PDB file of C-alpha atoms and ligand atoms in Angstrom:
ATOM      1  CA  MET A   1     -14.610  -0.516  17.442  1.00  0.00           C
ATOM      2  CA  LEU A   2     -13.349   2.838  16.382  1.00  0.00           C
ATOM      3  CA  GLN A   3     -14.307   4.493  19.791  1.00  0.00           C
ATOM      4  CA  GLN A   4     -12.693   1.614  21.585  1.00  0.00           C
ATOM      5  CA  ILE A   5      -9.416   1.946  19.843  1.00  0.00           C
ATOM      6  CA  LEU A   6      -9.501   5.741  20.212  1.00  0.00           C
ATOM      7  CA  LYS A   7      -9.934   5.332  23.872  1.00  0.00           C
ATOM      8  CA  GLU A   8      -7.061   3.047  24.038  1.00  0.00           C
ATOM      9  CA  LEU A   9      -4.801   5.385  22.109  1.00  0.00           C
ATOM     10  CA  ALA A  10      -5.880   8.491  23.897  1.00  0.00           C
ATOM     11  CA  PRO A  11      -3.507   8.386  26.976  1.00  0.00           C
ATOM     12  CA  THR A  12      -0.458   8.180  24.738  1.00  0.00           C
ATOM     13  CA  GLU A  13      -1.698  10.616  22.047  1.00  0.00           C
ATOM     14  CA  THR A  14      -1.030   8.083  19.304  1.00  0.00           C
ATOM     15  CA  THR A  15      -2.544   9.016  16.014  1.00  0.00           C
ATOM     16  CA  LEU A  16      -4.854   6.565  14.309  1.00  0.00           C
ATOM     17  CA  VAL A  17      -4.532   6.008  10.673  1.00  0.00           C
ATOM     18  CA  ALA A  18      -7.580   4.057   9.682  1.00  0.00           C
ATOM     19  CA  VAL A  19      -6.443   1.704   6.933  1.00  0.00           C
ATOM     20  CA  SER A  20      -9.388   1.616   4.518  1.00  0.00           C
ATOM     21  CA  LYS A  21      -7.675  -0.348   1.449  1.00  0.00           C
ATOM     22  CA  THR A  22     -10.046  -2.557  -0.299  1.00  0.00           C
ATOM     23  CA  LYS A  23     -12.966  -1.156   1.602  1.00  0.00           C
ATOM     24  CA  PRO A  24     -15.811   0.644  -0.171  1.00  0.00           C
ATOM     25  CA  VAL A  25     -16.279   4.432   0.139  1.00  0.00           C
ATOM     26  CA  GLU A  26     -19.501   3.875   2.007  1.00  0.00           C
ATOM     27  CA  ARG A  27     -17.712   2.344   4.852  1.00  0.00           C
ATOM     28  CA  ILE A  28     -15.174   5.175   4.911  1.00  0.00           C
ATOM     29  CA  GLN A  29     -17.963   7.713   4.813  1.00  0.00           C
ATOM     30  CA  GLN A  30     -19.463   5.928   7.800  1.00  0.00           C
ATOM     31  CA  MET A  31     -16.385   6.123   9.769  1.00  0.00           C
ATOM     32  CA  TYR A  32     -15.918   9.730   8.763  1.00  0.00           C
ATOM     33  CA  GLU A  33     -19.276  10.508  10.248  1.00  0.00           C
ATOM     34  CA  GLU A  34     -18.108   8.798  13.458  1.00  0.00           C
ATOM     35  CA  GLY A  35     -15.354  11.432  13.561  1.00  0.00           C
ATOM     36  CA  GLN A  36     -12.353   9.829  11.900  1.00  0.00           C
ATOM     37  CA  ARG A  37     -10.315  12.037   9.609  1.00  0.00           C
ATOM     38  CA  ILE A  38      -7.175  10.192   8.786  1.00  0.00           C
ATOM     39  CA  PHE A  39      -7.322   7.323   6.317  1.00  0.00           C
ATOM     40  CA  GLY A  40      -4.579   5.188   4.753  1.00  0.00           C
ATOM     41  CA  GLU A  41      -4.470   3.453   1.479  1.00  0.00           C
ATOM     42  CA  ASN A  42      -1.692   1.426  -0.213  1.00  0.00           C
ATOM     43  CA  ARG A  43      -2.733   1.447  -3.818  1.00  0.00           C
ATOM     44  CA  VAL A  44      -2.513   4.792  -5.740  1.00  0.00           C
ATOM     45  CA  GLN A  45      -5.368   4.196  -8.091  1.00  0.00           C
ATOM     46  CA  GLU A  46      -7.665   3.269  -5.289  1.00  0.00           C
ATOM     47  CA  LEU A  47      -6.522   6.294  -3.300  1.00  0.00           C
ATOM     48  CA  VAL A  48      -7.137   8.684  -6.068  1.00  0.00           C
ATOM     49  CA  GLU A  49     -10.631   7.259  -6.776  1.00  0.00           C
ATOM     50  CA  LYS A  50     -11.652   7.471  -3.091  1.00  0.00           C
ATOM     51  CA  GLU A  51     -10.238  10.903  -2.676  1.00  0.00           C
ATOM     52  CA  ALA A  52     -12.365  12.250  -5.557  1.00  0.00           C
ATOM     53  CA  VAL A  53     -15.657  11.319  -4.004  1.00  0.00           C
ATOM     54  CA  LEU A  54     -15.070  11.607  -0.292  1.00  0.00           C
ATOM     55  CA  PRO A  55     -15.159  14.646   2.017  1.00  0.00           C
ATOM     56  CA  LYS A  56     -12.305  17.148   1.287  1.00  0.00           C
ATOM     57  CA  ASP A  57     -11.205  17.494   4.920  1.00  0.00           C
ATOM     58  CA  ILE A  58     -10.028  13.775   5.080  1.00  0.00           C
ATOM     59  CA  GLU A  59      -6.199  13.530   5.432  1.00  0.00           C
ATOM     60  CA  TRP A  60      -5.065  10.791   3.030  1.00  0.00           C
ATOM     61  CA  HIS A  61      -1.899   8.894   3.896  1.00  0.00           C
ATOM     62  CA  GLN A  62      -0.171   6.781   1.331  1.00  0.00           C
ATOM     63  CA  ILE A  63       1.062   3.936   3.473  1.00  0.00           C
ATOM     64  CA  GLY A  64       2.275   1.297   1.166  1.00  0.00           C
ATOM     65  CA  HIS A  65       5.198   0.892  -1.303  1.00  0.00           C
ATOM     66  CA  LEU A  66       5.100   3.825  -3.813  1.00  0.00           C
ATOM     67  CA  GLN A  67       6.275   3.528  -7.343  1.00  0.00           C
ATOM     68  CA  THR A  68       7.960   6.783  -8.667  1.00  0.00           C
ATOM     69  CA  ASN A  69       5.750   6.946 -11.695  1.00  0.00           C
ATOM     70  CA  LYS A  70       2.646   7.130  -9.634  1.00  0.00           C
ATOM     71  CA  VAL A  71       3.638  10.019  -7.332  1.00  0.00           C
ATOM     72  CA  LYS A  72       2.187  12.588  -9.697  1.00  0.00           C
ATOM     73  CA  TYR A  73      -1.375  11.212  -9.116  1.00  0.00           C
ATOM     74  CA  ILE A  74      -1.370  11.775  -5.308  1.00  0.00           C
ATOM     75  CA  ALA A  75       0.869  14.735  -5.085  1.00  0.00           C
ATOM     76  CA  PRO A  76      -1.971  17.301  -5.334  1.00  0.00           C
ATOM     77  CA  PHE A  77      -3.703  16.122  -2.164  1.00  0.00           C
ATOM     78  CA  VAL A  78      -1.700  13.443  -0.129  1.00  0.00           C
ATOM     79  CA  SER A  79      -0.928  14.574   3.525  1.00  0.00           C
ATOM     80  CA  LEU A  80       1.701  11.949   4.396  1.00  0.00           C
ATOM     81  CA  ILE A  81       3.648   9.438   2.527  1.00  0.00           C
ATOM     82  CA  HIS A  82       4.777   6.702   4.908  1.00  0.00           C
ATOM     83  CA  ALA A  83       6.863   4.305   2.860  1.00  0.00           C
ATOM     84  CA  VAL A  84       9.615   6.489   1.367  1.00  0.00           C
ATOM     85  CA  ASP A  85      12.592   4.027   0.613  1.00  0.00           C
ATOM     86  CA  SER A  86      14.796   5.608  -1.984  1.00  0.00           C
ATOM     87  CA  LEU A  87      16.434   8.844  -2.829  1.00  0.00           C
ATOM     88  CA  LYS A  88      14.971   8.515  -6.248  1.00  0.00           C
ATOM     89  CA  LEU A  89      11.492   8.501  -4.780  1.00  0.00           C
ATOM     90  CA  LEU A  90      12.175  11.515  -2.649  1.00  0.00           C
ATOM     91  CA  LYS A  91      13.424  13.425  -5.670  1.00  0.00           C
ATOM     92  CA  GLU A  92      10.288  12.696  -7.536  1.00  0.00           C
ATOM     93  CA  ILE A  93       8.066  13.530  -4.620  1.00  0.00           C
ATOM     94  CA  ASN A  94       9.856  16.834  -4.387  1.00  0.00           C
ATOM     95  CA  LYS A  95       9.414  17.400  -8.148  1.00  0.00           C
ATOM     96  CA  GLN A  96       5.756  16.699  -7.934  1.00  0.00           C
ATOM     97  CA  ALA A  97       5.185  18.806  -4.814  1.00  0.00           C
ATOM     98  CA  LEU A  98       7.013  21.607  -6.499  1.00  0.00           C
ATOM     99  CA  LYS A  99       4.577  21.512  -9.481  1.00  0.00           C
ATOM    100  CA  ASN A 100       1.600  21.569  -6.988  1.00  0.00           C
ATOM    101  CA  GLU A 101       3.255  24.447  -5.162  1.00  0.00           C
ATOM    102  CA  ARG A 102       3.122  22.568  -1.889  1.00  0.00           C
ATOM    103  CA  VAL A 103       5.425  20.742   0.617  1.00  0.00           C
ATOM    104  CA  ILE A 104       4.776  17.080   1.112  1.00  0.00           C
ATOM    105  CA  ASP A 105       5.414  15.456   4.464  1.00  0.00           C
ATOM    106  CA  CYS A 106       7.255  12.020   4.221  1.00  0.00           C
ATOM    107  CA  LEU A 107       8.402   9.176   6.502  1.00  0.00           C
ATOM    108  CA  LEU A 108      11.510   7.280   5.870  1.00  0.00           C
ATOM    109  CA  GLN A 109      10.781   3.539   5.901  1.00  0.00           C
ATOM    110  CA  PHE A 110      13.120   1.261   7.665  1.00  0.00           C
ATOM    111  CA  HIS A 111      13.641  -2.250   7.199  1.00  0.00           C
ATOM    112  CA  ILE A 112      13.436  -3.689  10.644  1.00  0.00           C
ATOM    113  CA  ALA A 113      11.792  -6.986   9.964  1.00  0.00           C
ATOM    114  CA  GLU A 114      13.460 -10.342   9.566  1.00  0.00           C
ATOM    115  CA  GLU A 115      11.778 -11.036   6.303  1.00  0.00           C
ATOM    116  CA  SER A 116      13.606 -10.044   3.144  1.00  0.00           C
ATOM    117  CA  SER A 117      10.468  -9.080   1.317  1.00  0.00           C
ATOM    118  CA  LYS A 118       9.817  -5.920   3.224  1.00  0.00           C
ATOM    119  CA  PHE A 119      10.884  -2.740   1.842  1.00  0.00           C
ATOM    120  CA  GLY A 120      13.009  -0.071   3.450  1.00  0.00           C
ATOM    121  CA  PHE A 121      16.310   1.559   4.203  1.00  0.00           C
ATOM    122  CA  ASP A 122      18.927   0.587   6.683  1.00  0.00           C
ATOM    123  CA  GLU A 123      20.641   3.211   8.840  1.00  0.00           C
ATOM    124  CA  ALA A 124      23.707   3.669   6.715  1.00  0.00           C
ATOM    125  CA  GLU A 125      21.789   4.388   3.480  1.00  0.00           C
ATOM    126  CA  VAL A 126      19.763   7.069   5.176  1.00  0.00           C
ATOM    127  CA  LYS A 127      22.703   8.744   6.792  1.00  0.00           C
ATOM    128  CA  GLU A 128      24.339   8.948   3.363  1.00  0.00           C
ATOM    129  CA  ILE A 129      21.201  10.534   1.858  1.00  0.00           C
ATOM    130  CA  LEU A 130      20.749  12.933   4.628  1.00  0.00           C
ATOM    131  CA  ASN A 131      24.248  14.123   4.239  1.00  0.00           C
ATOM    132  CA  SER A 132      24.070  14.436   0.465  1.00  0.00           C
ATOM    133  CA  SER A 133      23.845  17.660  -1.464  1.00  0.00           C
ATOM    134  CA  ALA A 134      21.119  16.083  -3.516  1.00  0.00           C
ATOM    135  CA  PHE A 135      18.997  15.748  -0.530  1.00  0.00           C
ATOM    136  CA  LYS A 136      19.659  19.313   0.699  1.00  0.00           C
ATOM    137  CA  ASN A 137      18.324  20.715  -2.500  1.00  0.00           C
ATOM    138  CA  LEU A 138      14.949  19.103  -1.991  1.00  0.00           C
ATOM    139  CA  SER A 139      12.919  22.151  -0.900  1.00  0.00           C
ATOM    140  CA  ASN A 140       9.415  20.708  -1.242  1.00  0.00           C
ATOM    141  CA  ILE A 141       9.591  17.637   0.946  1.00  0.00           C
ATOM    142  CA  ARG A 142       9.592  17.460   4.654  1.00  0.00           C
ATOM    143  CA  ILE A 143      10.884  14.367   6.547  1.00  0.00           C
ATOM    144  CA  VAL A 144       8.599  14.210   9.605  1.00  0.00           C
ATOM    145  CA  GLY A 145       9.694  10.810  10.876  1.00  0.00           C
ATOM    146  CA  VAL A 146      10.203   7.120  10.366  1.00  0.00           C
ATOM    147  CA  MET A 147       8.122   4.079   9.499  1.00  0.00           C
ATOM    148  CA  GLY A 148       8.419   0.381   9.786  1.00  0.00           C
ATOM    149  CA  MET A 149       6.745  -2.991   9.770  1.00  0.00           C
ATOM    150  CA  ALA A 150       7.764  -5.787  12.239  1.00  0.00           C
ATOM    151  CA  THR A 151       7.990  -9.408  11.305  1.00  0.00           C
ATOM    152  CA  PHE A 152       4.641 -11.156  11.001  1.00  0.00           C
ATOM    153  CA  THR A 153       5.169 -13.633  13.756  1.00  0.00           C
ATOM    154  CA  SER A 154       3.505 -14.577  17.042  1.00  0.00           C
ATOM    155  CA  ASP A 155       6.838 -14.158  18.795  1.00  0.00           C
ATOM    156  CA  GLU A 156       6.059 -10.914  20.789  1.00  0.00           C
ATOM    157  CA  GLU A 157       9.474 -10.473  22.096  1.00  0.00           C
ATOM    158  CA  GLN A 158      10.919 -10.380  18.566  1.00  0.00           C
ATOM    159  CA  VAL A 159       8.279  -7.905  17.451  1.00  0.00           C
ATOM    160  CA  LYS A 160       9.084  -5.748  20.588  1.00  0.00           C
ATOM    161  CA  LEU A 161      12.729  -5.714  19.768  1.00  0.00           C
ATOM    162  CA  GLU A 162      12.199  -4.681  16.182  1.00  0.00           C
ATOM    163  CA  PHE A 163       9.927  -1.813  17.267  1.00  0.00           C
ATOM    164  CA  ARG A 164      12.462  -0.783  19.716  1.00  0.00           C
ATOM    165  CA  HIS A 165      15.165  -0.799  17.026  1.00  0.00           C
ATOM    166  CA  LEU A 166      13.143   1.724  14.961  1.00  0.00           C
ATOM    167  CA  LYS A 167      12.590   3.866  18.014  1.00  0.00           C
ATOM    168  CA  GLU A 168      16.357   3.904  18.412  1.00  0.00           C
ATOM    169  CA  ILE A 169      16.926   4.741  14.804  1.00  0.00           C
ATOM    170  CA  PHE A 170      14.423   7.659  15.130  1.00  0.00           C
ATOM    171  CA  ASP A 171      16.216   8.928  18.212  1.00  0.00           C
ATOM    172  CA  GLY A 172      19.594   8.766  16.482  1.00  0.00           C
ATOM    173  CA  LEU A 173      18.318  10.592  13.456  1.00  0.00           C
ATOM    174  CA  ARG A 174      16.569  13.206  15.520  1.00  0.00           C
ATOM    175  CA  LYS A 175      19.839  13.941  17.349  1.00  0.00           C
ATOM    176  CA  SER A 176      22.162  13.912  14.396  1.00  0.00           C
ATOM    177  CA  PHE A 177      20.007  15.561  11.610  1.00  0.00           C
ATOM    178  CA  PHE A 178      16.729  16.995  12.875  1.00  0.00           C
ATOM    179  CA  SER A 179      17.642  18.456  16.239  1.00  0.00           C
ATOM    180  CA  THR A 180      16.309  21.823  15.255  1.00  0.00           C
ATOM    181  CA  GLN A 181      13.198  20.617  13.378  1.00  0.00           C
ATOM    182  CA  ASP A 182      10.287  20.050  15.832  1.00  0.00           C
ATOM    183  CA  SER A 183       8.253  18.544  12.892  1.00  0.00           C
ATOM    184  CA  PHE A 184      10.372  15.436  12.976  1.00  0.00           C
ATOM    185  CA  LYS A 185       8.416  13.607  15.480  1.00  0.00           C
ATOM    186  CA  GLU A 186       6.490  10.711  14.023  1.00  0.00           C
ATOM    187  CA  ILE A 187       7.221   6.954  14.428  1.00  0.00           C
ATOM    188  CA  SER A 188       4.693   5.160  12.353  1.00  0.00           C
ATOM    189  CA  MET A 189       4.628   1.484  13.752  1.00  0.00           C
ATOM    190  CA  GLY A 190       1.958  -0.961  14.697  1.00  0.00           C
ATOM    191  CA  MET A 191      -0.933  -2.506  12.888  1.00  0.00           C
ATOM    192  CA  SER A 192      -4.073  -4.548  13.886  1.00  0.00           C
ATOM    193  CA  GLY A 193      -2.054  -7.381  15.382  1.00  0.00           C
ATOM    194  CA  ASP A 194       0.869  -5.598  17.036  1.00  0.00           C
ATOM    195  CA  TYR A 195      -0.229  -2.047  17.664  1.00  0.00           C
ATOM    196  CA  GLN A 196      -0.210  -2.447  21.502  1.00  0.00           C
ATOM    197  CA  LEU A 197       3.413  -3.608  21.460  1.00  0.00           C
ATOM    198  CA  ALA A 198       4.237  -0.712  19.165  1.00  0.00           C
ATOM    199  CA  ILE A 199       2.654   1.830  21.429  1.00  0.00           C
ATOM    200  CA  ALA A 200       4.655   0.436  24.426  1.00  0.00           C
ATOM    201  CA  GLU A 201       7.841   0.981  22.353  1.00  0.00           C
ATOM    202  CA  GLY A 202       7.010   4.590  21.471  1.00  0.00           C
ATOM    203  CA  SER A 203       4.897   4.560  18.363  1.00  0.00           C
ATOM    204  CA  THR A 204       3.233   7.868  17.683  1.00  0.00           C
ATOM    205  CA  MET A 205       1.105   6.736  14.742  1.00  0.00           C
ATOM    206  CA  VAL A 206      -0.514   3.329  14.295  1.00  0.00           C
ATOM    207  CA  ARG A 207      -1.928   2.016  11.113  1.00  0.00           C
ATOM    208  CA  ILE A 208      -4.858  -0.136  11.688  1.00  0.00           C
ATOM    209  CA  GLY A 209      -7.076  -1.876   9.064  1.00  0.00           C
ATOM    210  CA  SER A 210      -8.605  -5.193   9.674  1.00  0.00           C
ATOM    211  CA  LEU A 211      -9.450  -4.566  13.377  1.00  0.00           C
ATOM    212  CA  LEU A 212     -11.514  -1.516  12.362  1.00  0.00           C
ATOM    213  CA  PHE A 213     -12.969  -2.559   9.094  1.00  0.00           C
ATOM    214  CA  GLY A 214     -13.009  -6.452   9.438  1.00  0.00           C
ATOM    215  CA  SER A 215     -10.688  -8.800   7.511  1.00  0.00           C
ATOM    216  CA  ARG A 216      -9.973  -8.259   3.870  1.00  0.00           C
TER     217      ARG A 216
HETATM  218  C1  LIG B 301      -2.675  -3.163   5.219  1.00  0.00           C
HETATM  219  C2  LIG B 301      -1.555  -2.361   5.932  1.00  0.00           C
HETATM  220  C3  LIG B 301      -1.756  -2.003   7.375  1.00  0.00           C
HETATM  221  C4  LIG B 301      -2.979  -2.423   8.162  1.00  0.00           C
HETATM  222  O1  LIG B 301      -2.934  -3.761   8.323  1.00  0.00           O
HETATM  223  P1  LIG B 301      -3.916  -4.471   9.371  1.00  0.00           P
HETATM  224  O2  LIG B 301      -3.362  -5.643   9.868  1.00  0.00           O
HETATM  225  O3  LIG B 301      -5.153  -4.685   8.602  1.00  0.00           O
HETATM  226  O4  LIG B 301      -4.250  -3.548  10.478  1.00  0.00           O
HETATM  227  C5  LIG B 301      -0.716  -1.196   7.933  1.00  0.00           C
HETATM  228  N1  LIG B 301       0.372  -0.866   7.181  1.00  0.00           N
HETATM  229  C6  LIG B 301       0.543  -1.059   5.954  1.00  0.00           C
HETATM  230  C7  LIG B 301       1.663  -0.632   5.250  1.00  0.00           C
HETATM  231  C8  LIG B 301      -0.403  -1.826   5.309  1.00  0.00           C
HETATM  232  O5  LIG B 301      -0.297  -2.256   4.065  1.00  0.00           O
END
């Protein structure tokens, strides 16, 4: 399945984040041996435990909602935090990155779905943050793009429009805030059930779990 998905992603150069949450380290090791290097987890404790025993050249992505008090555990090694949804969290990531003498890459999570349960910013909130002096002082984080989750629905048209909306947000931010920063280039959208729609709408990074590892 890995090779099949990689072949599908290759023409658009979309990055695959293999979402290994709840799956044992043996399965991750197996996929590592097949060549996969980027894995995503959504629970900090699980991520920390897996990182400790698996090969050091794995790029670990924190993909799920992140609590401020847990940032310190992943700050030494995490390569991308997908779901940043508050200035408070950004400040904490910056603080922990500084302690670890590194810069941590982050994506801003936007609320694009209909469901009220999903986390994320709206555009106005992000613009206010990006314009604030508090944000400008955060020297140890780097915003490299945006992330979003579409509504869980079989209505493909709706999912497509939500992904399109995220792409528009990305384009707007790039123009207004990141036009001189080439590293602002990622649009993390698309999961097992909707990644093809996401790619058609400009995703650069898909987060695929169950399709790769089987259902949870
Ligand atoms: C679990 C999860 C995924 C992967 O979901 P699948 O449907 O198994 O592909 C992607 N993104 C986030 C944030 C997740 O928590």
